[in-house]
Amino acid sequence: MTPVFHLLNRISLVTQIMIGLLAGIALALLAPAVALEVALLGKVFVSALKAVAPVVVFILVMASIANHRQGQPTHIRPILWLYLFGTFAAAVVAVGASMLFPSTLALSASDASLSAPGGIAEVLQNLLLSAVDNPIHALLEANFIGVLVWAIGLGVALRHSSETTRGVVDDLSRGVTLIVRVVIRFAPLGIFGLVSATLAESGFDALLGYLHLLAVLLGCMLFVALVMNPLIVFWKIRRNPYPLTLLCLRESGITAFFTRSSAANIPVNLALSERLGLHEDTYSVSIPLGATINMAGAAITINVLTLAAVHTLGIAVDLPTAVLLSMVAAICACGASGVAGGSLLLIPLACSLFGIPSEVAMQVVAVGFIIGVLQDAAETALNSSTDVLFTAAACLAEERRAGQ
């Protein structure tokens, strides 16, 4: 097996993932029955990522804060502002695209048994309750807001502990990082299983009736990923942003697209941040934080689907209402990770701004689940890759400022 391992080490992980992607597509087209059998590979990979992610966040954030020394540079505040501004900008892009290319839906009777939040106050209440969750329960349920709060609290407390204790925490951090690297090495097999099973089970036939809506959704996400985000990064680093942008999309966005989970992609982003040479005290906090509040893709989904319902019902939208919708979508998107069903279940809240009844709004949610194969994948790829992009931009901006 040694020659095989040497060959794998010479081929980059991204190349291996692309090989797994193409092999999965080929298997689904040529032998769908076999493709369904290898679905276990994808399930095991995603389960492994989801299992390790809460522990990684807890240990790395705690270790980073506990071992932080006064005077060491951290750039959390500018990254936080980038997250919030990027999410709001994505919401504005979605409103503009929906106005230029209005979509309509064939709304009919639908199952409205899903539970959606009743207002922004409820979303914020859920976030607050998540923050004060029991730490064991937060780890078991992958409640990343609760995990972050406890990790920060323990990290601050352990800053006053002995050198021996801080050394143990640092050793735990290194051990967890090693486990993450091992899990990520299996990404090509995981992507192979995920792609082959998804195509074999559903294909894309169900998406054909919603091509226009999908085009607006995916077009907005591509515009934000390839135009809006690079503009924001250029403003921060004052040089060509595309090498960094494309690197983050390639090495973070691809895995996020197929795992469809920002939480599961946290280990991938941490590994990428390390390879980029970013400051560990910064990225060990900003990456898990981004997985909870940096939700540009969710803001786009909320606005595009809400305005599709608005156009279907013939409701007029003025500029103040559009701005308000963008603000609501940005705020709700930051809380999407704490709501069962993610961004789709926040659509009724946005629809309520236009007086659309919940029965109709839940039909829009049902449409969202139909196109969820692509919508959720693209949304997660945008969200997760932007976490690394903005973290790197803030770190590079500080280095540029320090060198002047």
Coordinates of C-alpha atoms in Angstrom, one line a residue, residues 107-263:
L107 CA -49.0 28.0 -5.5
S108 CA -51.4 25.3 -4.4
A109 CA -52.5 23.4 -1.4
S110 CA -49.5 22.2 0.6
D111 CA -48.4 20.7 3.8
A112 CA -48.1 23.6 6.3
S113 CA -47.3 21.5 9.3
L114 CA -43.7 22.8 9.6
S115 CA -43.1 25.2 12.4
A116 CA -41.7 28.6 11.4
P117 CA -40.7 31.4 13.7
G118 CA -43.4 34.1 14.3
G119 CA -41.2 37.1 14.2
I120 CA -37.7 38.6 14.6
A121 CA -38.2 38.6 18.4
E122 CA -38.7 34.9 18.4
V123 CA -35.5 34.4 16.3
L124 CA -33.5 36.5 18.7
Q125 CA -35.1 34.7 21.6
N126 CA -34.0 31.3 20.1
L127 CA -30.5 32.7 19.7
L128 CA -30.4 33.8 23.4
L129 CA -31.7 30.4 24.6
S130 CA -29.1 28.7 22.4
A131 CA -26.3 30.8 24.0
V132 CA -27.2 29.7 27.5
D133 CA -27.7 26.0 26.7
N134 CA -26.1 23.3 28.8
P135 CA -22.6 22.7 27.4
I136 CA -23.0 18.9 27.2
H137 CA -26.3 19.3 25.4
A138 CA -24.8 22.0 23.1
L139 CA -22.1 19.6 22.1
L140 CA -24.5 16.7 21.6
E141 CA -26.9 18.7 19.5
A142 CA -24.2 20.7 17.6
N143 CA -25.6 23.9 19.0
F144 CA -22.7 26.0 17.9
I145 CA -23.8 29.2 19.5
G146 CA -23.9 27.5 22.9
V147 CA -20.6 25.8 22.1
L148 CA -19.0 29.1 21.3
V149 CA -20.3 30.8 24.4
W150 CA -18.9 28.1 26.7
A151 CA -15.6 27.9 24.8
I152 CA -15.1 31.6 25.1
G153 CA -16.1 31.6 28.8
L154 CA -13.7 28.7 29.7
G155 CA -11.0 30.2 27.5
V156 CA -11.1 33.5 29.4
A157 CA -11.2 31.7 32.7
L158 CA -8.2 29.5 31.8
R159 CA -6.1 32.5 30.9
H160 CA -5.5 32.8 34.6
S161 CA -4.6 29.2 35.1
S162 CA -1.1 27.6 35.4
E163 CA 1.2 27.1 32.5
T164 CA 0.7 23.3 32.9
T165 CA -3.0 23.6 32.5
R166 CA -2.7 25.8 29.5
G167 CA -0.2 23.4 28.0
V168 CA -2.7 20.5 28.4
V169 CA -5.3 22.6 26.6
D170 CA -2.8 23.4 23.8
D171 CA -2.0 19.6 23.5
L172 CA -5.7 18.8 23.2
S173 CA -6.0 21.4 20.5
R174 CA -3.2 19.8 18.5
G175 CA -4.7 16.4 19.0
V176 CA -8.1 17.4 17.7
T177 CA -6.4 19.2 14.8
L178 CA -4.7 15.9 13.8
I179 CA -8.1 14.1 13.9
V180 CA -9.5 16.8 11.6
R181 CA -6.7 16.3 9.1
V182 CA -7.4 12.5 9.0
V183 CA -11.1 13.0 8.5
I184 CA -10.5 15.5 5.7
R185 CA -8.2 13.1 3.8
F186 CA -11.3 11.0 3.2
A187 CA -13.1 13.8 1.5
P188 CA -12.7 12.4 -2.1
L189 CA -14.4 9.1 -1.1
G190 CA -17.1 11.1 0.8
I191 CA -17.8 13.4 -2.2
F192 CA -17.9 10.3 -4.5
G193 CA -20.6 8.7 -2.3
L194 CA -22.6 11.9 -1.9
V195 CA -22.7 12.8 -5.6
S196 CA -23.5 9.3 -6.9
A197 CA -26.3 8.8 -4.4
T198 CA -27.9 12.2 -4.9
L199 CA -28.0 11.9 -8.7
A200 CA -29.2 8.3 -8.6
E201 CA -32.0 9.1 -6.1
S202 CA -33.5 12.3 -7.4
G203 CA -31.6 13.5 -10.5
F204 CA -32.7 17.0 -11.6
D205 CA -36.1 16.2 -13.1
A206 CA -37.9 17.9 -10.2
L207 CA -36.0 21.1 -10.8
L208 CA -37.0 21.7 -14.4
G209 CA -40.3 23.4 -13.4
Y210 CA -38.4 26.0 -11.4
L211 CA -35.6 26.9 -13.8
H212 CA -36.3 30.6 -13.7
L213 CA -36.4 30.7 -9.9
L214 CA -33.2 28.6 -9.7
A215 CA -31.5 30.9 -12.2
V216 CA -32.3 34.0 -10.1
L217 CA -31.2 32.3 -6.9
L218 CA -28.0 30.8 -8.3
G219 CA -27.2 34.0 -10.3
C220 CA -27.4 36.1 -7.1
M221 CA -25.1 33.7 -5.3
L222 CA -22.6 33.7 -8.1
F223 CA -22.7 37.5 -8.4
V224 CA -22.0 37.8 -4.6
A225 CA -19.3 35.2 -4.8
L226 CA -17.5 36.5 -7.9
V227 CA -18.3 40.2 -7.8
M228 CA -19.6 41.5 -4.5
N229 CA -17.2 39.6 -2.2
P230 CA -14.1 40.4 -4.3
L231 CA -15.1 44.1 -4.2
I232 CA -15.3 43.9 -0.4
V233 CA -12.0 42.0 -0.2
F234 CA -10.3 44.6 -2.6
W235 CA -11.5 47.4 -0.3
K236 CA -9.7 45.6 2.6
I237 CA -6.5 44.4 1.0
R238 CA -6.1 46.9 -1.9
R239 CA -4.9 44.3 -4.4
N240 CA -6.3 41.8 -6.8
P241 CA -8.8 39.8 -4.7
Y242 CA -9.5 37.0 -7.2
P243 CA -6.6 34.6 -6.4
L244 CA -7.8 34.5 -2.8
T245 CA -11.5 34.4 -3.8
L246 CA -11.1 31.5 -6.2
L247 CA -8.8 29.6 -3.8
C248 CA -11.5 29.8 -1.0
L249 CA -14.3 28.8 -3.5
R250 CA -12.2 25.9 -4.8
E251 CA -10.9 24.5 -1.5
S252 CA -13.8 25.3 0.8
G253 CA -16.8 25.9 -1.5
I254 CA -16.6 22.5 -3.2
T255 CA -16.8 20.4 0.0
A256 CA -19.4 22.7 1.4
F257 CA -21.5 22.3 -1.8
F258 CA -21.7 18.6 -1.4
T259 CA -21.9 18.3 2.4
R260 CA -24.6 21.0 2.5
S261 CA -23.6 21.9 6.1
S262 CA -21.7 25.0 7.3
A263 CA -21.1 23.2 10.6

